[in-house]
Amino acid sequence: MAIVYDPMSPGFHADRLGVYRRMRDEAPVFFDPDGRFVALTRYDDVRAAGLDWQTFSSITAESAVLRPIISSMDPPLHTNRRGNLARAFTPRRVAELEPRLRARARSLVAAFAERGTCDLVADFAALFPSMVMAELLGLPDEVLAECRSITDDIMRIRTPEENRSPVQRADAVFLPLIEARRSEPQDDLISALLAVGEEGGEPLSEPELLGFCFLLLVGGNDTTVNLLGNGMDLLDLHPDQRALLVGDPSRMPAAVEEIMRFGAPTQNSWRQTTREVTLHGVTIPADRRVLLVWGAANLDERVFPDADRFAIARAPHPHLTLGHGPHFCMGAALARLEARVAFEELLAVMPEFAVTERGPRIPSSWAWGFESLHVEFPVR
């Protein structure tokens, strides 16, 4: 039987591991039957392509629609802009967020703790990341619902052109904030980005400022929503692993890495070939859209022994969920912090939770997450 790879289909949702296994084993260079793309699924190939920006360019069809964002740039421009942004997006700024993040997480959990039931997506996972972005970027609470709506729409786009409306809506959120911070800086990331030029970096243009805000909004919201839902689902499906974690909370950092590997919220990313390249005896033409399937690479038994098993003590852990090469996620430390705080606060209240209803998977070409995830737990 021919391999059917359609990330938006219920069939793929029901047998993701099986589809990926067949692609890695039978068609590691997978040509879409309709000619839309080529997909790479083996760990070594995806990792190498992530490094080889000269061949697998990040300047894709999406680049023409999105604001200038570093995820759609190649070196040397990418290197320059990433260095400038790193001046504002510092480890210290991320680390200082933890007390406020934990307070936000606890307030969300407290809202349903006495009920003994909740929808983990609607009541927690969809709310917490937008609160984190509010703390980081200085967003007022009244725009958070619109921010969540924008990122939800991004997960469901089918063509590059469909990015246009979410980008315009994000501009409407961030432009007033940027103008306000120009005249009255605050202790937030937008103010820090505006100050990059004053601190020796190259000043960011308004489109670049808007692009970075958009990237943080989408990357910070969508990925974390789905990581949290996927993680709680995996802990429910593997009670032995949950018992290990609840019994020894010091395992949490390793558990987060395994959740990232097994339940990667971003399953793939686009690249564009700049030249003809041959892999496994198969030639990919120049100027072809290529999908780097991080989710399949993370399950490659050539790198991860017993790869289809969820094991929180797994080590070493070279998963590709946060990307690889020049585009390794700038927000990696923040993503790990958010996940650790969220899982710690959830499990403190519901160590014995049970998933009672799994909603459908989000119909997305790249995101892996639930529409809803209903749980019940003993009230303590």
Short mmCIF file of C-alpha atoms in Angstrom, two decimals:
data_model
loop_
_atom_site.label_atom_id
_atom_site.label_comp_id
_atom_site.label_asym_id
_atom_site.label_seq_id
_atom_site.Cartn_x
_atom_site.Cartn_y
_atom_site.Cartn_z
CA MET A 1 0.00 0.00 0.00
CA ALA A 2 1.15 3.52 -0.77
CA ILE A 3 2.14 5.71 2.15
CA VAL A 4 -0.50 8.34 2.89
CA TYR A 5 0.95 11.37 4.66
CA ASP A 6 -1.65 14.02 5.44
CA PRO A 7 -0.95 15.67 8.82
CA MET A 8 -4.45 17.19 8.88
CA SER A 9 -6.33 13.90 8.44
CA PRO A 10 -7.94 11.79 11.20
CA GLY A 11 -6.11 8.79 9.75
CA PHE A 12 -2.76 10.39 10.47
CA HIS A 13 -3.93 11.46 13.92
CA ALA A 14 -4.86 7.86 14.71
CA ASP A 15 -1.58 6.34 13.48
CA ARG A 16 1.08 9.04 13.59
CA LEU A 17 3.79 6.67 14.81
CA GLY A 18 3.00 4.09 12.13
CA VAL A 19 2.95 6.63 9.29
CA TYR A 20 6.25 8.11 10.40
CA ARG A 21 7.83 4.67 10.73
CA ARG A 22 6.89 3.73 7.17
CA MET A 23 8.17 7.03 5.84
CA ARG A 24 11.52 6.65 7.61
CA ASP A 25 11.92 3.00 6.55
CA GLU A 26 10.42 3.00 3.05
CA ALA A 27 10.59 6.58 1.81
CA PRO A 28 13.02 8.70 3.84
CA VAL A 29 12.83 11.20 0.97
CA PHE A 30 9.06 11.30 0.54
CA PHE A 31 7.59 12.99 -2.52
CA ASP A 32 4.05 14.22 -2.04
CA PRO A 33 1.91 12.52 -4.74
CA ASP A 34 0.44 15.90 -5.70
CA GLY A 35 3.89 17.46 -6.10
CA ARG A 36 3.46 20.00 -3.31
CA PHE A 37 6.55 19.14 -1.26
CA VAL A 38 9.26 16.66 -0.35
CA ALA A 39 9.44 15.44 3.27
CA LEU A 40 12.54 14.34 5.19
CA THR A 41 11.86 12.11 8.22
CA ARG A 42 15.07 10.39 9.37
CA TYR A 43 16.86 12.03 12.27
CA ASP A 44 20.26 12.39 10.60
CA ASP A 45 18.73 13.88 7.44
CA VAL A 46 16.52 16.37 9.28
CA ARG A 47 19.34 17.40 11.59
CA ALA A 48 21.76 17.88 8.69
CA ALA A 49 19.22 19.90 6.71
CA GLY A 50 18.67 22.14 9.72
CA LEU A 51 22.39 22.93 9.69
CA ASP A 52 22.74 23.30 5.90
CA TRP A 53 21.02 26.63 5.34
CA GLN A 54 22.95 27.11 2.10
CA THR A 55 20.99 24.21 0.57
CA PHE A 56 17.81 24.19 2.64
CA SER A 57 16.90 27.86 2.85
CA SER A 58 14.44 29.30 5.36
CA ILE A 59 13.31 31.87 2.79
CA THR A 60 10.11 30.17 1.66
CA ALA A 61 6.70 31.08 0.25
CA GLU A 62 5.68 32.11 3.77
CA SER A 63 8.43 34.75 3.84
CA ALA A 64 6.59 36.92 1.33
CA VAL A 65 3.51 37.08 3.57
CA LEU A 66 4.99 37.29 7.05
CA ARG A 67 6.68 40.30 8.59
CA PRO A 68 10.50 40.06 8.56
CA ILE A 69 11.10 37.40 11.21
CA ILE A 70 14.31 35.56 11.98
CA SER A 71 12.71 32.15 11.33
CA SER A 72 12.32 33.22 7.67
CA MET A 73 15.85 34.56 7.23
CA ASP A 74 19.18 32.97 6.29
CA PRO A 75 22.65 34.01 7.45
CA PRO A 76 24.27 36.50 7.42
CA LEU A 77 21.12 38.61 7.91
CA HIS A 78 19.70 36.00 10.30
CA THR A 79 22.92 36.00 12.35
CA ASN A 80 22.90 39.77 12.62
CA ARG A 81 19.24 40.09 13.63
CA ARG A 82 19.39 37.16 16.03
CA GLY A 83 22.37 38.75 17.76
CA ASN A 84 20.50 42.02 18.11
CA LEU A 85 17.42 40.33 19.50
CA ALA A 86 19.50 38.32 21.94
CA ARG A 87 20.49 41.61 23.58
CA ALA A 88 16.87 42.01 24.66
CA PHE A 89 15.76 38.38 25.06
CA THR A 90 18.28 37.50 27.76
CA PRO A 91 18.49 34.47 30.08
CA ARG A 92 18.22 36.86 33.03
CA ARG A 93 14.94 38.29 31.74
CA VAL A 94 13.54 34.76 31.31
CA ALA A 95 14.72 33.55 34.72
CA GLU A 96 13.19 36.54 36.46
CA LEU A 97 9.78 35.56 35.10
CA GLU A 98 9.47 32.37 37.18
CA PRO A 99 7.76 33.82 40.29
CA ARG A 100 5.16 35.62 38.17
CA LEU A 101 4.63 32.59 35.95
CA ARG A 102 4.10 30.36 38.95
CA ALA A 103 1.60 32.79 40.45
CA ARG A 104 -0.33 32.84 37.16
CA ALA A 105 -0.32 29.05 36.93
CA ARG A 106 -1.53 28.67 40.51
CA SER A 107 -4.38 31.11 39.95
CA LEU A 108 -5.58 29.13 36.93
CA VAL A 109 -5.39 25.80 38.78
CA ALA A 110 -7.19 27.27 41.81
CA ALA A 111 -10.15 28.16 39.60
CA PHE A 112 -11.00 24.50 39.00
CA ALA A 113 -9.22 22.71 41.87
CA GLU A 114 -12.40 22.37 43.95
CA ARG A 115 -14.47 21.04 41.04
CA GLY A 116 -12.46 17.88 40.53
CA THR A 117 -12.82 18.25 36.78
CA CYS A 118 -11.70 20.57 33.98
CA ASP A 119 -10.88 20.85 30.32
CA LEU A 120 -7.10 21.07 30.49
CA VAL A 121 -6.95 22.89 27.18
CA ALA A 122 -9.66 25.53 27.69
CA ASP A 123 -9.15 25.98 31.44
CA PHE A 124 -5.37 25.97 31.58
CA ALA A 125 -3.23 25.24 28.51
CA ALA A 126 -4.89 27.83 26.27
CA LEU A 127 -4.68 30.52 28.94
CA PHE A 128 -1.30 30.09 30.62
CA PRO A 129 0.98 30.79 27.59
CA SER A 130 -0.86 34.01 26.73
CA MET A 131 -0.36 35.14 30.32
CA VAL A 132 3.34 34.38 29.96
CA MET A 133 3.47 36.48 26.79
CA ALA A 134 1.68 39.25 28.67
CA GLU A 135 4.38 39.19 31.36
CA LEU A 136 7.20 39.11 28.82
CA LEU A 137 5.93 41.60 26.25
CA GLY A 138 3.90 43.85 28.53
CA LEU A 139 0.54 43.01 26.94
CA PRO A 140 -2.57 44.33 28.70
CA ASP A 141 -5.04 41.63 29.74
CA GLU A 142 -7.74 43.03 27.44
CA VAL A 143 -5.83 41.94 24.28
CA LEU A 144 -5.11 38.38 25.41
CA ALA A 145 -8.31 36.88 23.97
CA GLU A 146 -7.47 38.37 20.55
CA CYS A 147 -3.91 37.04 20.84
CA ARG A 148 -5.21 33.55 21.54
CA SER A 149 -7.58 33.81 18.58
CA ILE A 150 -4.76 34.89 16.26
CA THR A 151 -2.53 32.00 17.23
CA ASP A 152 -5.40 29.52 17.03
CA ASP A 153 -6.03 30.65 13.44
CA ILE A 154 -2.33 30.27 12.61
CA MET A 155 -2.45 26.61 13.60
CA ARG A 156 -5.20 25.97 11.06
CA ILE A 157 -3.81 27.68 7.96
CA ARG A 158 -3.56 25.56 4.81
CA THR A 159 -1.62 27.86 2.46
CA PRO A 160 1.12 30.48 2.92
CA GLU A 161 -1.29 33.24 1.87
CA GLU A 162 -3.60 32.46 4.79
CA ASN A 163 -0.97 33.94 7.11
CA ARG A 164 -1.88 37.42 5.88
CA SER A 165 -4.96 38.02 8.04
CA PRO A 166 -3.37 36.85 11.34
CA VAL A 167 -0.32 39.03 10.62
CA GLN A 168 -2.53 42.09 10.07
CA ARG A 169 -4.48 41.37 13.26
CA ALA A 170 -1.24 41.01 15.22
CA ASP A 171 -0.04 44.34 13.83
CA ALA A 172 -3.22 45.94 15.18
CA VAL A 173 -2.37 44.59 18.65
CA PHE A 174 1.31 45.50 18.70
CA LEU A 175 1.52 48.82 16.85
CA PRO A 176 -0.18 50.82 19.64
CA LEU A 177 2.02 49.11 22.24
CA ILE A 178 5.20 49.88 20.32
CA GLU A 179 4.22 53.53 20.01
CA ALA A 180 3.37 53.72 23.71
CA ARG A 181 6.74 52.20 24.66
CA ARG A 182 8.63 54.64 22.45
CA SER A 183 7.42 57.52 24.60
CA GLU A 184 7.21 55.68 27.91
CA PRO A 185 9.47 52.60 28.22
CA GLN A 186 8.55 49.86 30.69
CA ASP A 187 10.32 46.80 32.06
CA ASP A 188 9.18 44.55 29.22
CA LEU A 189 10.58 43.00 26.07
CA ILE A 190 9.05 45.53 23.66
CA SER A 191 10.85 48.34 25.48
CA ALA A 192 14.06 46.30 25.46
CA LEU A 193 13.76 45.72 21.71
CA LEU A 194 13.31 49.44 21.13
CA ALA A 195 16.47 50.07 23.17
CA VAL A 196 18.67 47.67 21.17
CA GLY A 197 20.14 50.51 19.11
CA GLU A 198 20.97 52.51 22.20
CA GLU A 199 22.95 49.56 23.60
CA GLY A 200 25.27 49.14 20.63
CA GLY A 201 23.15 46.91 18.41
CA GLU A 202 21.63 47.77 15.07
CA PRO A 203 18.25 49.49 15.59
CA LEU A 204 15.28 47.37 14.54
CA SER A 205 12.90 48.75 11.95
CA GLU A 206 9.19 48.87 12.74
CA PRO A 207 8.46 45.86 10.47
CA GLU A 208 11.21 43.92 12.27
CA LEU A 209 9.78 44.87 15.67
CA LEU A 210 6.35 43.73 14.55
CA GLY A 211 7.85 40.55 13.13
CA PHE A 212 9.58 39.62 16.36
CA CYS A 213 6.44 40.32 18.39
CA PHE A 214 4.47 38.14 15.98
CA LEU A 215 7.04 35.34 16.21
CA LEU A 216 6.97 35.43 20.02
CA LEU A 217 3.19 35.49 20.05
CA VAL A 218 2.80 32.48 17.77
CA GLY A 219 5.82 30.54 18.99
CA GLY A 220 5.06 31.25 22.63
CA ASN A 221 1.35 30.51 22.47
CA ASP A 222 0.75 27.69 19.99
CA THR A 223 3.67 25.49 20.93
CA THR A 224 3.13 25.72 24.68
CA VAL A 225 -0.64 25.15 24.50
CA ASN A 226 -0.04 21.93 22.62
CA LEU A 227 2.98 20.84 24.65
CA LEU A 228 0.97 21.06 27.87
CA GLY A 229 -2.00 19.15 26.47
CA ASN A 230 0.22 16.49 24.89
CA GLY A 231 2.21 16.13 28.10
CA MET A 232 -0.79 15.59 30.36
CA ASP A 233 -2.21 13.11 27.85
CA LEU A 234 1.06 11.16 27.80
CA LEU A 235 1.21 11.07 31.59
CA ASP A 236 -2.34 9.71 31.65
CA LEU A 237 -1.55 7.04 29.06
CA HIS A 238 1.61 6.00 30.95
CA PRO A 239 0.70 5.82 34.65
CA ASP A 240 4.00 4.16 35.53
CA GLN A 241 5.86 7.20 34.20
CA ARG A 242 3.52 9.58 35.98
CA ALA A 243 4.09 7.69 39.24
CA LEU A 244 7.86 8.09 38.76
CA LEU A 245 7.45 11.82 38.26
CA VAL A 246 5.01 12.40 41.10
CA GLY A 247 7.19 10.34 43.43
CA ASP A 248 10.33 12.23 42.46
CA PRO A 249 9.65 15.78 41.21
CA SER A 250 13.37 16.26 40.55
CA ARG A 251 12.73 14.23 37.39
CA MET A 252 10.67 17.08 35.94
CA PRO A 253 13.36 18.58 33.65
CA ALA A 254 14.02 15.17 32.08
CA ALA A 255 10.27 14.53 31.81
CA VAL A 256 9.82 17.82 29.94
CA GLU A 257 12.48 16.76 27.42
CA GLU A 258 10.74 13.42 26.84
CA ILE A 259 7.38 15.12 26.42
CA MET A 260 8.99 17.45 23.88
CA ARG A 261 10.43 14.47 22.01
CA PHE A 262 7.37 12.24 21.99
CA GLY A 263 4.66 14.89 21.81
CA ALA A 264 6.43 17.63 19.84
CA PRO A 265 3.95 20.49 19.41
CA THR A 266 5.60 21.56 16.14
CA GLN A 267 5.80 18.52 13.91
CA ASN A 268 7.47 20.09 10.89
CA SER A 269 8.95 23.24 9.34
CA TRP A 270 9.32 24.43 5.75
CA ARG A 271 12.54 24.91 3.81
CA GLN A 272 13.28 25.67 0.13
CA THR A 273 16.10 24.00 -1.78
CA THR A 274 18.57 26.34 -3.42
CA ARG A 275 20.22 23.62 -5.48
CA GLU A 276 19.73 20.02 -6.52
CA VAL A 277 20.57 17.60 -3.71
CA THR A 278 20.65 13.79 -3.55
CA LEU A 279 19.77 11.75 -0.44
CA HIS A 280 19.44 7.96 -0.25
CA GLY A 281 19.83 7.75 -4.02
CA VAL A 282 16.93 10.14 -4.59
CA THR A 283 17.37 13.58 -6.14
CA ILE A 284 15.47 16.58 -4.79
CA PRO A 285 15.37 19.33 -7.46
CA ALA A 286 16.35 22.92 -6.79
CA ASP A 287 13.61 25.36 -5.79
CA ARG A 288 11.48 22.65 -4.18
CA ARG A 289 9.52 23.03 -0.95
CA VAL A 290 10.93 20.64 1.64
CA LEU A 291 9.35 19.66 4.91
CA LEU A 292 11.70 18.91 7.81
CA VAL A 293 9.56 16.54 9.89
CA TRP A 294 10.91 17.04 13.41
CA GLY A 295 8.16 14.83 14.85
CA ALA A 296 9.27 11.84 12.76
CA ALA A 297 12.97 12.44 13.43
CA ASN A 298 12.28 12.43 17.18
CA LEU A 299 10.91 8.89 16.86
CA ASP A 300 13.77 7.47 14.80
CA GLU A 301 14.93 4.23 16.39
CA ARG A 302 18.29 4.71 14.68
CA VAL A 303 18.99 7.36 17.33
CA PHE A 304 16.50 6.70 20.15
CA PRO A 305 16.43 3.08 21.39
CA ASP A 306 12.87 1.82 21.79
CA ALA A 307 11.80 5.15 20.28
CA ASP A 308 8.05 4.50 20.41
CA ARG A 309 8.19 4.12 24.20
CA PHE A 310 7.51 7.15 26.41
CA ALA A 311 10.17 7.10 29.14
CA ILE A 312 10.85 10.15 31.32
CA ALA A 313 14.28 8.87 32.40
CA ARG A 314 15.52 8.65 28.82
CA ALA A 315 19.08 9.95 28.36
CA PRO A 316 20.81 11.37 26.45
CA HIS A 317 18.08 13.42 24.88
CA PRO A 318 19.09 15.02 21.56
CA HIS A 319 15.54 15.62 20.32
CA LEU A 320 14.91 18.15 17.55
CA THR A 321 11.69 19.69 18.86
CA LEU A 322 13.40 23.06 19.39
CA GLY A 323 15.01 22.93 15.95
CA HIS A 324 18.67 22.62 15.09
CA GLY A 325 21.36 24.79 13.60
CA PRO A 326 21.02 28.56 13.06
CA HIS A 327 17.30 28.43 13.80
CA PHE A 328 17.49 26.66 17.15
CA CYS A 329 14.64 28.17 19.16
CA MET A 330 15.59 31.47 20.83
CA GLY A 331 12.83 30.83 23.35
CA ALA A 332 14.09 27.38 24.40
CA ALA A 333 14.81 28.44 27.99
CA LEU A 334 11.39 30.07 28.26
CA ALA A 335 9.63 27.03 26.80
CA ARG A 336 11.32 24.74 29.30
CA LEU A 337 10.54 27.09 32.17
CA GLU A 338 6.86 27.36 31.21
CA ALA A 339 6.50 23.60 30.87
CA ARG A 340 8.24 22.85 34.15
CA VAL A 341 6.16 25.38 36.10
CA ALA A 342 2.89 24.29 34.48
CA PHE A 343 3.37 20.56 35.05
CA GLU A 344 4.57 21.12 38.62
CA GLU A 345 1.51 23.19 39.51
CA LEU A 346 -0.94 20.85 37.76
CA LEU A 347 0.45 17.69 39.34
CA ALA A 348 0.58 19.28 42.78
CA VAL A 349 -3.22 19.52 42.66
CA MET A 350 -4.10 16.52 40.50
CA PRO A 351 -1.44 13.82 40.85
CA GLU A 352 -4.08 11.14 40.22
CA PHE A 353 -5.97 12.73 37.34
CA ALA A 354 -7.64 10.66 34.63
CA VAL A 355 -8.46 11.78 31.11
CA THR A 356 -12.17 11.14 30.59
CA GLU A 357 -12.58 12.56 27.09
CA ARG A 358 -10.03 13.33 24.40
CA GLY A 359 -11.24 15.92 21.95
CA PRO A 360 -10.15 15.66 18.31
CA ARG A 361 -6.68 16.66 17.27
CA ILE A 362 -6.36 20.17 15.84
CA PRO A 363 -6.63 20.02 12.02
CA SER A 364 -3.21 21.50 11.36
CA SER A 365 -0.50 20.91 8.78
CA TRP A 366 2.23 21.48 11.38
CA ALA A 367 0.86 21.62 14.95
CA TRP A 368 0.17 18.56 17.11
CA GLY A 369 -2.35 19.23 19.84
CA PHE A 370 -5.84 18.69 21.19
CA GLU A 371 -8.98 20.77 20.70
CA SER A 372 -9.96 19.71 24.24
CA LEU A 373 -8.82 17.32 26.97
CA HIS A 374 -11.30 16.65 29.78
CA VAL A 375 -9.98 15.24 33.05
CA GLU A 376 -11.28 14.28 36.45
CA PHE A 377 -9.28 14.10 39.69
CA PRO A 378 -9.88 13.60 43.42
CA VAL A 379 -10.38 16.86 45.30
CA ARG A 380 -7.68 17.08 47.94
#
